[in-house]
Coordinates of C-alpha atoms in Angstrom, one line a residue:
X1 CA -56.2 151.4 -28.5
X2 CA -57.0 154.1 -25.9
X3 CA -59.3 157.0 -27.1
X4 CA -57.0 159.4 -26.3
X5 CA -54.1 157.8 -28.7
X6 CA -56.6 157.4 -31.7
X7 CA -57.3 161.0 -31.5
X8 CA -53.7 162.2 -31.6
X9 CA -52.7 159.6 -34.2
X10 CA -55.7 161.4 -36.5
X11 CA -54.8 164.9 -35.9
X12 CA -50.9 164.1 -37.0
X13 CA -52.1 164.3 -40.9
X14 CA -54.3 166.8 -40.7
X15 CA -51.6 168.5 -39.0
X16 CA -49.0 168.0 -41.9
X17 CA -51.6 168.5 -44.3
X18 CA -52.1 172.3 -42.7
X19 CA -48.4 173.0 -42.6
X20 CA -48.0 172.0 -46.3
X21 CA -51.1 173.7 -47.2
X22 CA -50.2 176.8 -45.4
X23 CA -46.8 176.8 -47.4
X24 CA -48.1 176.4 -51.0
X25 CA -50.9 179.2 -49.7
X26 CA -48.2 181.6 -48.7
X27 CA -46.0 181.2 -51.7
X28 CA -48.7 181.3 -54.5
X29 CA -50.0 184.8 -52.0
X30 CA -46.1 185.8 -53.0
X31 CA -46.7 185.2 -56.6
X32 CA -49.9 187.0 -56.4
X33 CA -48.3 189.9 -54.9
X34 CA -45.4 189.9 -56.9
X35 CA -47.1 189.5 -60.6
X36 CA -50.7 190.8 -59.5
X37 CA -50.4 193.7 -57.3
X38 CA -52.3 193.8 -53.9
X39 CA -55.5 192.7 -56.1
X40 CA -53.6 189.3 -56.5
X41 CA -52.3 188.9 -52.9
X42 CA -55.9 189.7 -51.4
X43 CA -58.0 187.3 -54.0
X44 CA -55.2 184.0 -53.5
X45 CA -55.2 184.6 -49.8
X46 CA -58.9 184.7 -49.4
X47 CA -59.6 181.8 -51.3
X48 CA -56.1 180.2 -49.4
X49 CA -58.3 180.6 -46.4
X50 CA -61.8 179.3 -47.2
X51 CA -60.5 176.5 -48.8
X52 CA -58.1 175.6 -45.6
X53 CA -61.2 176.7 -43.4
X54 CA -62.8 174.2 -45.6
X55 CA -61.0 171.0 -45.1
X56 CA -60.0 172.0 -41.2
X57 CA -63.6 171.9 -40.4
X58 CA -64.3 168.6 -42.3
X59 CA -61.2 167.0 -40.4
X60 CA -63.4 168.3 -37.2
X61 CA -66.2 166.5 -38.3
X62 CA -64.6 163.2 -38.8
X63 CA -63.1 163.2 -35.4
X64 CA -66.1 163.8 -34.1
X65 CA -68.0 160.9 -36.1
X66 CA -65.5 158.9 -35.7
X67 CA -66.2 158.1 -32.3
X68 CA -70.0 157.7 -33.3
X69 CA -71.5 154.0 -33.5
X70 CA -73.7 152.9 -36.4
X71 CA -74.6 155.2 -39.2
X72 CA -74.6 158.1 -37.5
X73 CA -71.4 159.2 -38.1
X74 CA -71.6 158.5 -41.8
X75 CA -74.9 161.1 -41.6
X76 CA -72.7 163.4 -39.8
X77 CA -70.0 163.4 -42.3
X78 CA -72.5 163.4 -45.6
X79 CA -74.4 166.3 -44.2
X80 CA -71.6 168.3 -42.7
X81 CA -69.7 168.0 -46.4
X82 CA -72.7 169.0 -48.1
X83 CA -73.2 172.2 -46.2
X84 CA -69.9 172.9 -46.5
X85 CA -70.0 172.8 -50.2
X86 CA -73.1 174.8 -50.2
X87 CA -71.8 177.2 -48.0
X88 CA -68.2 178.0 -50.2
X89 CA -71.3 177.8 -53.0
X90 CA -72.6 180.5 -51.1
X91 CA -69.8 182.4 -50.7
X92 CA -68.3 182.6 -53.9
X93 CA -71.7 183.9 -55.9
X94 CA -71.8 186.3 -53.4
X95 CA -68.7 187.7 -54.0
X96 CA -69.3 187.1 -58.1
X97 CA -72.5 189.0 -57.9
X98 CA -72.1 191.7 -55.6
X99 CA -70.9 195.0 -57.6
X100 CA -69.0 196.2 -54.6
X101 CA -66.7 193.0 -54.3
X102 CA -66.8 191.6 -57.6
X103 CA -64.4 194.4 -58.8
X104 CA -62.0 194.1 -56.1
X105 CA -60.5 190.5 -56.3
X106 CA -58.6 188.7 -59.3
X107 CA -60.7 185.6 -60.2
X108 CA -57.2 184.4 -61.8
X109 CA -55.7 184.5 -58.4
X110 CA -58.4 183.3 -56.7
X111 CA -58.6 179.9 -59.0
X112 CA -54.5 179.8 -58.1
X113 CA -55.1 180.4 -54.4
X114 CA -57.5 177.5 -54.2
X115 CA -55.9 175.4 -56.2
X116 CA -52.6 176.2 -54.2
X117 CA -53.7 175.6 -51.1
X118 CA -55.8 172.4 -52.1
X119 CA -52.8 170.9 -53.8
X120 CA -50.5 171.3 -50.6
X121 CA -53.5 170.0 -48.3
X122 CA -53.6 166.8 -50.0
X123 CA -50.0 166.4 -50.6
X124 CA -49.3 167.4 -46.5
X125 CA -52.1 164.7 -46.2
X126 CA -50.9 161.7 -48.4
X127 CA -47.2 162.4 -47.3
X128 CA -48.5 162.5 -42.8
X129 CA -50.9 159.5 -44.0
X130 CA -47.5 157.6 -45.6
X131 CA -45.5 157.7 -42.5
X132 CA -48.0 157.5 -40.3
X133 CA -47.0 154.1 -37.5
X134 CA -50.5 152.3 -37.3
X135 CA -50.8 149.0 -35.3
X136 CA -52.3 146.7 -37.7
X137 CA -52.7 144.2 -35.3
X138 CA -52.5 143.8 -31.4
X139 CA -50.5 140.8 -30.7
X140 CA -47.9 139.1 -32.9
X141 CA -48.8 136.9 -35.2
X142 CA -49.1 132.8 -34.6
X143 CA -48.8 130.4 -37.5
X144 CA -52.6 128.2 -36.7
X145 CA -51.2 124.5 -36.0
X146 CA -50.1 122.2 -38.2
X147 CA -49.1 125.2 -40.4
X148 CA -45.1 125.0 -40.8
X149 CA -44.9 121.5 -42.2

């Protein structure tokens, strides 16, 4: 299979999984509004994002190690996932333990908006990866001799 083909048959789920992702986000960022104020719609659409950001940048990765022989695309992929995590790690104390920010974002909406948005990435994900037209194998298949006695 060309390079080129491999490539744009990967990006196709990540592609749904953003679209449904980007939905859920935007409708639990209604709910915030609607039931928590702008408090609501700031704390679900800022964790909406870092948790898209998240999983966008790790689909990046992958395409990138994919094309990398041995095990150094697995490396690539274990150490670009565990900076990831470290950095949302990062991010979230920071906004936990600074007294300017803590007091302006809803930790309930915030749990919603990442669970929102990482709900309708892996739904948009399983649902691209479901229809998804993968050649299994390159030429059609031949019974081995002898075979249709």
């Amino acid at each position: 299979m060309p390079q080129n083909q491999l490539i744009t048959r990967a990006a196709n789920p990540a592609r749904g999984a953003l679209v449904v992702g980007s939905g859920a986000s935007l409708l639990c960022a209604t709910a915030g509004l609607l039931l928590g104020g702008l408090q609501g719609l700031t704390s679900s659409v800022l964790a909406s994002i870092l948790v898209l950001v998240f999983f966008i940048s790790g689909q990046l990765v992958e395409g990138v190690a994919l094309r990398m022989a041995d095990g150094t695309g697995l490396t690539l992929t274990l150490v670009s996932y565990a900076a990831r995590v470290g950095l949302f790690g990062l991010i979230l104390w920071l906004a936990a333990s600074t007294p300017a920010i803590s007091g302006q974002w809803s930790r309930t909406w915030f749990a919603a908006g990442a669970l929102t948005a990482l709900i309708g990435w892996l739904t948009g994900l399983v649902v691209a990866d479901s229809r998804a037209r993968v050649p299994v194998y390159d030429r059609s298949y031949q019974a081995p001799e002898g075979w249709d006695r």
